[in-house]
């Protein structure tokens, strides 16, 4: 929403402030000013001059030499403009002055304008410049009287020597507002002017609407019937006769132009002017095109085709509301009129329409038809029926005032019964308790008065004017007090009352530890999208019947690539690794903490299971065991001290068949890790070995604990035995360790692999392994025979696994 | 005898003086004080001394022994000191060589900002809670006083799964989820991922983060809201940060405000980050709308409360001067390693 300051001043005549003061004060009272721009930006030293004499340039066919009276002196100006003649009054930039743009260049205006200096053109001195409307920063669209390719010419009565910018109505500022969706009334100049008046505590003077000479009765011209009162709460028609189409007056043209609306003729301009002024879209029909002198408001039929006044054919459906006459459709309600009832210059009698339509219906219709107009944009917000009446009367008033035609008496109307004005109790103490203020009741009442909320003393309540549909109850009233008392004047305190304990829930603490450990090991945190392409499953070679392909699917995605909620977290981290690989970043380690979304059933009827995944991925320095070390470190850090089982029998299709493991803890699968299958690596264009791990955090959180218990420092010495052995290749370290743990019993403190060798000295199909096994008792120093007995059990176990001791 | 002792002592002291190394000193010790040492020999020959002279001679021998031992000890200390000095001299290193690096990973800038915000509010007694990212239309809109035909639904272009289920467009639904549990008072923040159908570009992402805040209790005032957020802004951006509350509209709060902080880059003087205004908008807030309370089963006549929503990226992008939002989801380590 834009307005000029001059238009606001028309209704708040005592308003006196700088542009910046206006901007700040309005923003702080709730009408946010996004920005403003002077309409005379870069226009300096430009006066109305009169051309006294024109001569040919001695050396140039296309140039002329003019003697121009600037009011103070007569100066010589050389120009190439073809349209000037002696006696014309024109805008003249004096030596050192500035214009906003160039007559010939398209595109945006130069930021600092263009300085004009006296000089010589083809040897003849020129002391200034006569300007076209483009050089003044505007266009023929906004100044229809301006000539094409030529100097702007003022009317004869323009005073020579006066400020040309003032005369063009450009001494003004255009403010751009961000109006919030609840303040429908502020999508109008009057609404903003009312706020400005209340903000600056000045009288608000809306236009006095009075039609002096009404002729006949509207019922002789038209009748109105609203068939769908849900979609059209009010329809008002008024008729004007003896229409004389002409340009509208300059003041109206200037105000429209400053709001970005192109002046056309008096009739069209009046409807646009009233729309800006009251926020109520208006439509004008040529009454002679309306069959049966009847307006019927009803829904279209599915498949109806209708030609709008822009000449386009539109296909309709039964949710689109139409304006019809006795025979045909003549307009799409609230969106655009029809070609068949369009106003032409030959119009004699006009039917004005001001109606109130269901905002949501207009919004949806405009979207379906694919036609969003200035009018539909206003109707969408849900307009208020009383305003329609005020607006149509204002339009008729302007018809009379501008001599555009004669107004017929009365309104033809139909619609739902008007709603009674809302009343809200006035509770000053509660308002103060709510705001934390001590504002006197009188001050609140003064604010309400400026906002036209009527205080009814006998009921101690406020009568809410119809245009303030947003005021529904106590809190709204408190806001009105707060914003005009001043948010900045409200004190700052901290909540009193019962103290609460701040805390991070356990799940988030477990995640925080994941970040700490990952980063300790050189992994940086990435963030990946929650939605991805269904093609991801093929890329990861996930089987066609895998439940992972059952996804929560977005019905209106940005595109297929963002259409399913991920059920596996790997794609994000692999894509990120690929980006790094492609950019030749070396030794990349990334992790991510993000959800996957598993539907409970398809189609989705309840919220999916959102499972936090701790995903790690790396390439470059390090291998499978590096990543496994990170997992082990993390599990230890969150108190998962029991021995996790790494089961090689995973069969994840995207992982190397011989280098992957399911991570089990107390018999529960908590994640997996492995080397990426070369085929998957190819699919992501990563030309090196990639290692990934995924921990399923909901399972991890079940086992995690930050409880720690001191168990004492061992008081008796440990006994260590090292064994070196030849092991069949297929026997896994995990199996050997499980056996040692089982047979070691409670004397076993620890066992760890300290040497592993496969190669020349070892026969084919075998590997050499060496373990260091530590025993300790809590209550005594172990004797040799204690250890020998346990070792014997272990050695027997080894033998049973086909393992030979090395001597 | 006396002369002999004198002679032995002198010789021992001389040899100590002349000894060049610790080994030499040891030889002197053995040569004089050892089992077969010269002084030991004198002691052994005591039986040849007249009984009446023995105490005196014994004293002389002991004196000589003490002197030699002391001289040996002094010489040893001196020599060791010299050796240590020499070793230290030899051990000089180039302290300007680089330190050994542990390749540490880096947190995502969003997480750093989020943890910072969490830390501040936890310190003020707030509990961190989470809510689902795939959410019911009811919680995301209806319970937030945004009924089916409300224009705000258009402003928040929503990804839908079906008519009832959507990707949350804001963290506000967590408010309703916490309130309807009915455990009062409430002081909570809810950080999390939200979604809106914006095409990806330098300033938009279809997925971003918000931090919701909610306080519900008896006698919570708009002044409390102002005080809380002013305190937060000072903690986050520095003690000299000023805060400006501008009236605004959100369907789920009334009165509502947008909050600007004095630009933490230029301290309010005007720069490119604040577009010359000296102020940066960081969050929206307001008093919980009575309709929202009613829908969650809380009596708005008894309880009041305030809520706020912070755009996390707004803070991380500004704070770290990140000029393109796409960087946040690309995960290039050259970007991540800067945090």
PDB file of N, CA, C and O in Angstrom, chain A residues 666-710:
ATOM      1  N   UNK A 666      23.221 -54.788  23.496  1.00  0.00           N
ATOM      2  CA  UNK A 666      22.294 -55.593  24.278  1.00  0.00           C
ATOM      3  C   UNK A 666      21.200 -56.186  23.395  1.00  0.00           C
ATOM      4  O   UNK A 666      20.020 -56.149  23.729  1.00  0.00           O
ATOM      5  N   UNK A 667      21.630 -56.684  22.245  1.00  0.00           N
ATOM      6  CA  UNK A 667      20.699 -57.382  21.367  1.00  0.00           C
ATOM      7  C   UNK A 667      19.821 -56.469  20.524  1.00  0.00           C
ATOM      8  O   UNK A 667      19.003 -56.928  19.741  1.00  0.00           O
ATOM      9  N   UNK A 668      19.997 -55.137  20.652  1.00  0.00           N
ATOM     10  CA  UNK A 668      19.172 -54.196  19.878  1.00  0.00           C
ATOM     11  C   UNK A 668      20.034 -53.534  18.813  1.00  0.00           C
ATOM     12  O   UNK A 668      21.161 -53.113  19.087  1.00  0.00           O
ATOM     13  N   UNK A 669      19.505 -53.458  17.603  1.00  0.00           N
ATOM     14  CA  UNK A 669      20.236 -52.784  16.528  1.00  0.00           C
ATOM     15  C   UNK A 669      20.170 -51.284  16.771  1.00  0.00           C
ATOM     16  O   UNK A 669      19.081 -50.711  16.840  1.00  0.00           O
ATOM     17  N   UNK A 670      21.307 -50.634  16.935  1.00  0.00           N
ATOM     18  CA  UNK A 670      21.314 -49.190  17.190  1.00  0.00           C
ATOM     19  C   UNK A 670      21.910 -48.412  16.014  1.00  0.00           C
ATOM     20  O   UNK A 670      21.924 -47.189  16.041  1.00  0.00           O
ATOM     21  N   UNK A 671      22.374 -49.141  14.992  1.00  0.00           N
ATOM     22  CA  UNK A 671      22.929 -48.430  13.849  1.00  0.00           C
ATOM     23  C   UNK A 671      23.749 -49.363  12.981  1.00  0.00           C
ATOM     24  O   UNK A 671      23.713 -50.577  13.160  1.00  0.00           O
ATOM     25  N   UNK A 672      24.449 -48.769  12.021  1.00  0.00           N
ATOM     26  CA  UNK A 672      25.324 -49.559  11.163  1.00  0.00           C
ATOM     27  C   UNK A 672      26.459 -48.680  10.682  1.00  0.00           C
ATOM     28  O   UNK A 672      26.388 -47.447  10.762  1.00  0.00           O
ATOM     29  N   UNK A 673      27.508 -49.335  10.212  1.00  0.00           N
ATOM     30  CA  UNK A 673      28.579 -48.578   9.583  1.00  0.00           C
ATOM     31  C   UNK A 673      29.213 -49.428   8.502  1.00  0.00           C
ATOM     32  O   UNK A 673      29.011 -50.646   8.458  1.00  0.00           O
ATOM     33  N   UNK A 674      29.941 -48.780   7.622  1.00  0.00           N
ATOM     34  CA  UNK A 674      30.589 -49.550   6.578  1.00  0.00           C
ATOM     35  C   UNK A 674      31.251 -48.655   5.554  1.00  0.00           C
ATOM     36  O   UNK A 674      31.176 -47.437   5.619  1.00  0.00           O
ATOM     37  N   UNK A 675      31.898 -49.339   4.623  1.00  0.00           N
ATOM     38  CA  UNK A 675      32.479 -48.623   3.492  1.00  0.00           C
ATOM     39  C   UNK A 675      31.428 -48.575   2.408  1.00  0.00           C
ATOM     40  O   UNK A 675      30.691 -49.552   2.200  1.00  0.00           O
ATOM     41  N   UNK A 676      31.348 -47.455   1.730  1.00  0.00           N
ATOM     42  CA  UNK A 676      30.343 -47.316   0.682  1.00  0.00           C
ATOM     43  C   UNK A 676      30.662 -48.268  -0.466  1.00  0.00           C
ATOM     44  O   UNK A 676      31.819 -48.424  -0.845  1.00  0.00           O
ATOM     45  N   UNK A 677      29.640 -48.913  -0.988  1.00  0.00           N
ATOM     46  CA  UNK A 677      29.803 -49.777  -2.157  1.00  0.00           C
ATOM     47  C   UNK A 677      30.345 -48.932  -3.312  1.00  0.00           C
ATOM     48  O   UNK A 677      29.855 -47.824  -3.540  1.00  0.00           O
ATOM     49  N   UNK A 678      31.350 -49.456  -4.035  1.00  0.00           N
ATOM     50  CA  UNK A 678      31.921 -48.635  -5.121  1.00  0.00           C
ATOM     51  C   UNK A 678      30.862 -48.171  -6.130  1.00  0.00           C
ATOM     52  O   UNK A 678      30.953 -47.069  -6.671  1.00  0.00           O
ATOM     53  N   UNK A 679      29.837 -49.008  -6.293  1.00  0.00           N
ATOM     54  CA  UNK A 679      28.781 -48.632  -7.242  1.00  0.00           C
ATOM     55  C   UNK A 679      28.010 -47.408  -6.719  1.00  0.00           C
ATOM     56  O   UNK A 679      27.635 -46.527  -7.496  1.00  0.00           O
ATOM     57  N   UNK A 680      27.782 -47.383  -5.415  1.00  0.00           N
ATOM     58  CA  UNK A 680      27.098 -46.224  -4.818  1.00  0.00           C
ATOM     59  C   UNK A 680      27.995 -45.000  -4.901  1.00  0.00           C
ATOM     60  O   UNK A 680      27.535 -43.899  -5.218  1.00  0.00           O
ATOM     61  N   UNK A 681      29.278 -45.208  -4.617  1.00  0.00           N
ATOM     62  CA  UNK A 681      30.225 -44.093  -4.729  1.00  0.00           C
ATOM     63  C   UNK A 681      30.200 -43.527  -6.143  1.00  0.00           C
ATOM     64  O   UNK A 681      30.178 -42.311  -6.337  1.00  0.00           O
ATOM     65  N   UNK A 682      30.136 -44.431  -7.131  1.00  0.00           N
ATOM     66  CA  UNK A 682      30.039 -43.986  -8.527  1.00  0.00           C
ATOM     67  C   UNK A 682      28.775 -43.161  -8.735  1.00  0.00           C
ATOM     68  O   UNK A 682      28.789 -42.134  -9.423  1.00  0.00           O
ATOM     69  N   UNK A 683      27.675 -43.625  -8.149  1.00  0.00           N
ATOM     70  CA  UNK A 683      26.402 -42.935  -8.333  1.00  0.00           C
ATOM     71  C   UNK A 683      26.465 -41.505  -7.805  1.00  0.00           C
ATOM     72  O   UNK A 683      25.718 -40.637  -8.241  1.00  0.00           O
ATOM     73  N   UNK A 684      27.346 -41.273  -6.836  1.00  0.00           N
ATOM     74  CA  UNK A 684      27.499 -39.912  -6.286  1.00  0.00           C
ATOM     75  C   UNK A 684      28.741 -39.215  -6.836  1.00  0.00           C
ATOM     76  O   UNK A 684      29.121 -38.156  -6.342  1.00  0.00           O
ATOM     77  N   UNK A 685      29.385 -39.862  -7.830  1.00  0.00           N
ATOM     78  CA  UNK A 685      30.591 -39.295  -8.435  1.00  0.00           C
ATOM     79  C   UNK A 685      31.689 -39.028  -7.413  1.00  0.00           C
ATOM     80  O   UNK A 685      32.340 -37.985  -7.445  1.00  0.00           O
ATOM     81  N   UNK A 686      31.843 -39.953  -6.477  1.00  0.00           N
ATOM     82  CA  UNK A 686      32.953 -39.825  -5.540  1.00  0.00           C
ATOM     83  C   UNK A 686      33.959 -40.914  -5.892  1.00  0.00           C
ATOM     84  O   UNK A 686      33.654 -42.101  -5.822  1.00  0.00           O
ATOM     85  N   UNK A 687      35.147 -40.519  -6.319  1.00  0.00           N
ATOM     86  CA  UNK A 687      36.123 -41.464  -6.852  1.00  0.00           C
ATOM     87  C   UNK A 687      37.089 -41.976  -5.811  1.00  0.00           C
ATOM     88  O   UNK A 687      38.259 -42.202  -6.105  1.00  0.00           O
ATOM     89  N   UNK A 688      36.652 -42.133  -4.593  1.00  0.00           N
ATOM     90  CA  UNK A 688      37.537 -42.661  -3.564  1.00  0.00           C
ATOM     91  C   UNK A 688      36.695 -43.435  -2.555  1.00  0.00           C
ATOM     92  O   UNK A 688      35.475 -43.414  -2.620  1.00  0.00           O
ATOM     93  N   UNK A 689      37.370 -44.112  -1.627  1.00  0.00           N
ATOM     94  CA  UNK A 689      36.629 -44.882  -0.628  1.00  0.00           C
ATOM     95  C   UNK A 689      35.924 -43.929   0.337  1.00  0.00           C
ATOM     96  O   UNK A 689      36.505 -42.960   0.806  1.00  0.00           O
ATOM     97  N   UNK A 690      34.669 -44.257   0.615  1.00  0.00           N
ATOM     98  CA  UNK A 690      33.863 -43.431   1.523  1.00  0.00           C
ATOM     99  C   UNK A 690      33.398 -44.327   2.661  1.00  0.00           C
ATOM    100  O   UNK A 690      33.006 -45.475   2.421  1.00  0.00           O
ATOM    101  N   UNK A 691      33.459 -43.821   3.859  1.00  0.00           N
ATOM    102  CA  UNK A 691      32.971 -44.583   5.024  1.00  0.00           C
ATOM    103  C   UNK A 691      31.813 -43.832   5.653  1.00  0.00           C
ATOM    104  O   UNK A 691      31.869 -42.605   5.789  1.00  0.00           O
ATOM    105  N   UNK A 692      30.773 -44.590   5.984  1.00  0.00           N
ATOM    106  CA  UNK A 692      29.606 -43.953   6.581  1.00  0.00           C
ATOM    107  C   UNK A 692      29.160 -44.745   7.805  1.00  0.00           C
ATOM    108  O   UNK A 692      29.392 -45.951   7.908  1.00  0.00           O
ATOM    109  N   UNK A 693      28.513 -44.025   8.706  1.00  0.00           N
ATOM    110  CA  UNK A 693      27.918 -44.677   9.869  1.00  0.00           C
ATOM    111  C   UNK A 693      26.623 -43.948  10.193  1.00  0.00           C
ATOM    112  O   UNK A 693      26.523 -42.744   9.994  1.00  0.00           O
ATOM    113  N   UNK A 694      25.647 -44.711  10.641  1.00  0.00           N
ATOM    114  CA  UNK A 694      24.377 -44.110  11.041  1.00  0.00           C
ATOM    115  C   UNK A 694      23.988 -44.683  12.393  1.00  0.00           C
ATOM    116  O   UNK A 694      23.956 -45.905  12.565  1.00  0.00           O
ATOM    117  N   UNK A 695      23.724 -43.818  13.334  1.00  0.00           N
ATOM    118  CA  UNK A 695      23.200 -44.277  14.626  1.00  0.00           C
ATOM    119  C   UNK A 695      21.755 -43.812  14.738  1.00  0.00           C
ATOM    120  O   UNK A 695      21.443 -42.650  14.466  1.00  0.00           O
ATOM    121  N   UNK A 696      20.896 -44.744  15.125  1.00  0.00           N
ATOM    122  CA  UNK A 696      19.476 -44.467  15.264  1.00  0.00           C
ATOM    123  C   UNK A 696      19.258 -43.942  16.683  1.00  0.00           C
ATOM    124  O   UNK A 696      19.206 -44.699  17.645  1.00  0.00           O
ATOM    125  N   UNK A 697      19.138 -42.630  16.812  1.00  0.00           N
ATOM    126  CA  UNK A 697      19.198 -42.012  18.139  1.00  0.00           C
ATOM    127  C   UNK A 697      18.081 -42.426  19.097  1.00  0.00           C
ATOM    128  O   UNK A 697      18.335 -42.521  20.301  1.00  0.00           O
ATOM    129  N   UNK A 698      16.852 -42.670  18.617  1.00  0.00           N
ATOM    130  CA  UNK A 698      15.843 -43.100  19.600  1.00  0.00           C
ATOM    131  C   UNK A 698      16.273 -44.365  20.345  1.00  0.00           C
ATOM    132  O   UNK A 698      15.991 -44.510  21.542  1.00  0.00           O
ATOM    133  N   UNK A 699      16.969 -45.282  19.660  1.00  0.00           N
ATOM    134  CA  UNK A 699      17.466 -46.488  20.333  1.00  0.00           C
ATOM    135  C   UNK A 699      18.641 -46.154  21.231  1.00  0.00           C
ATOM    136  O   UNK A 699      18.756 -46.659  22.349  1.00  0.00           O
ATOM    137  N   UNK A 700      19.527 -45.304  20.730  1.00  0.00           N
ATOM    138  CA  UNK A 700      20.697 -44.908  21.525  1.00  0.00           C
ATOM    139  C   UNK A 700      20.254 -44.260  22.834  1.00  0.00           C
ATOM    140  O   UNK A 700      20.763 -44.555  23.915  1.00  0.00           O
ATOM    141  N   UNK A 701      19.252 -43.348  22.720  1.00  0.00           N
ATOM    142  CA  UNK A 701      18.806 -42.598  23.900  1.00  0.00           C
ATOM    143  C   UNK A 701      18.288 -43.540  24.989  1.00  0.00           C
ATOM    144  O   UNK A 701      18.456 -43.281  26.176  1.00  0.00           O
ATOM    145  N   UNK A 702      17.702 -44.671  24.554  1.00  0.00           N
ATOM    146  CA  UNK A 702      17.186 -45.636  25.543  1.00  0.00           C
ATOM    147  C   UNK A 702      18.310 -46.211  26.416  1.00  0.00           C
ATOM    148  O   UNK A 702      18.093 -46.535  27.566  1.00  0.00           O
ATOM    149  N   UNK A 703      19.492 -46.375  25.819  1.00  0.00           N
ATOM    150  CA  UNK A 703      20.611 -46.983  26.565  1.00  0.00           C
ATOM    151  C   UNK A 703      21.526 -45.960  27.214  1.00  0.00           C
ATOM    152  O   UNK A 703      22.268 -46.271  28.135  1.00  0.00           O
ATOM    153  N   UNK A 704      21.489 -44.728  26.689  1.00  0.00           N
ATOM    154  CA  UNK A 704      22.469 -43.735  27.134  1.00  0.00           C
ATOM    155  C   UNK A 704      22.226 -43.351  28.585  1.00  0.00           C
ATOM    156  O   UNK A 704      21.096 -43.388  29.082  1.00  0.00           O
ATOM    157  N   UNK A 705      23.301 -42.993  29.257  1.00  0.00           N
ATOM    158  CA  UNK A 705      23.170 -42.490  30.625  1.00  0.00           C
ATOM    159  C   UNK A 705      24.363 -41.599  30.928  1.00  0.00           C
ATOM    160  O   UNK A 705      25.457 -41.804  30.410  1.00  0.00           O
ATOM    161  N   UNK A 706      24.104 -40.573  31.723  1.00  0.00           N
ATOM    162  CA  UNK A 706      25.210 -39.734  32.167  1.00  0.00           C
ATOM    163  C   UNK A 706      25.528 -40.007  33.642  1.00  0.00           C
ATOM    164  O   UNK A 706      26.304 -39.315  34.270  1.00  0.00           O
ATOM    165  N   UNK A 707      24.881 -41.060  34.180  1.00  0.00           N
ATOM    166  CA  UNK A 707      25.169 -41.466  35.553  1.00  0.00           C
ATOM    167  C   UNK A 707      26.547 -42.122  35.561  1.00  0.00           C
ATOM    168  O   UNK A 707      26.870 -42.925  34.692  1.00  0.00           O
ATOM    169  N   UNK A 708      27.352 -41.789  36.541  1.00  0.00           N
ATOM    170  CA  UNK A 708      28.656 -42.439  36.667  1.00  0.00           C
ATOM    171  C   UNK A 708      28.808 -42.898  38.104  1.00  0.00           C
ATOM    172  O   UNK A 708      28.311 -42.259  39.025  1.00  0.00           O
ATOM    173  N   UNK A 709      29.493 -44.035  38.314  1.00  0.00           N
ATOM    174  CA  UNK A 709      29.700 -44.513  39.671  1.00  0.00           C
ATOM    175  C   UNK A 709      31.168 -44.892  39.827  1.00  0.00           C
ATOM    176  O   UNK A 709      31.737 -45.611  39.013  1.00  0.00           O
ATOM    177  N   UNK A 710      31.760 -44.414  40.915  1.00  0.00           N
ATOM    178  CA  UNK A 710      33.154 -44.722  41.193  1.00  0.00           C
ATOM    179  C   UNK A 710      33.254 -46.140  41.735  1.00  0.00           C
ATOM    180  O   UNK A 710      32.529 -46.516  42.657  1.00  0.00           O
TER     181      UNK A 710
END
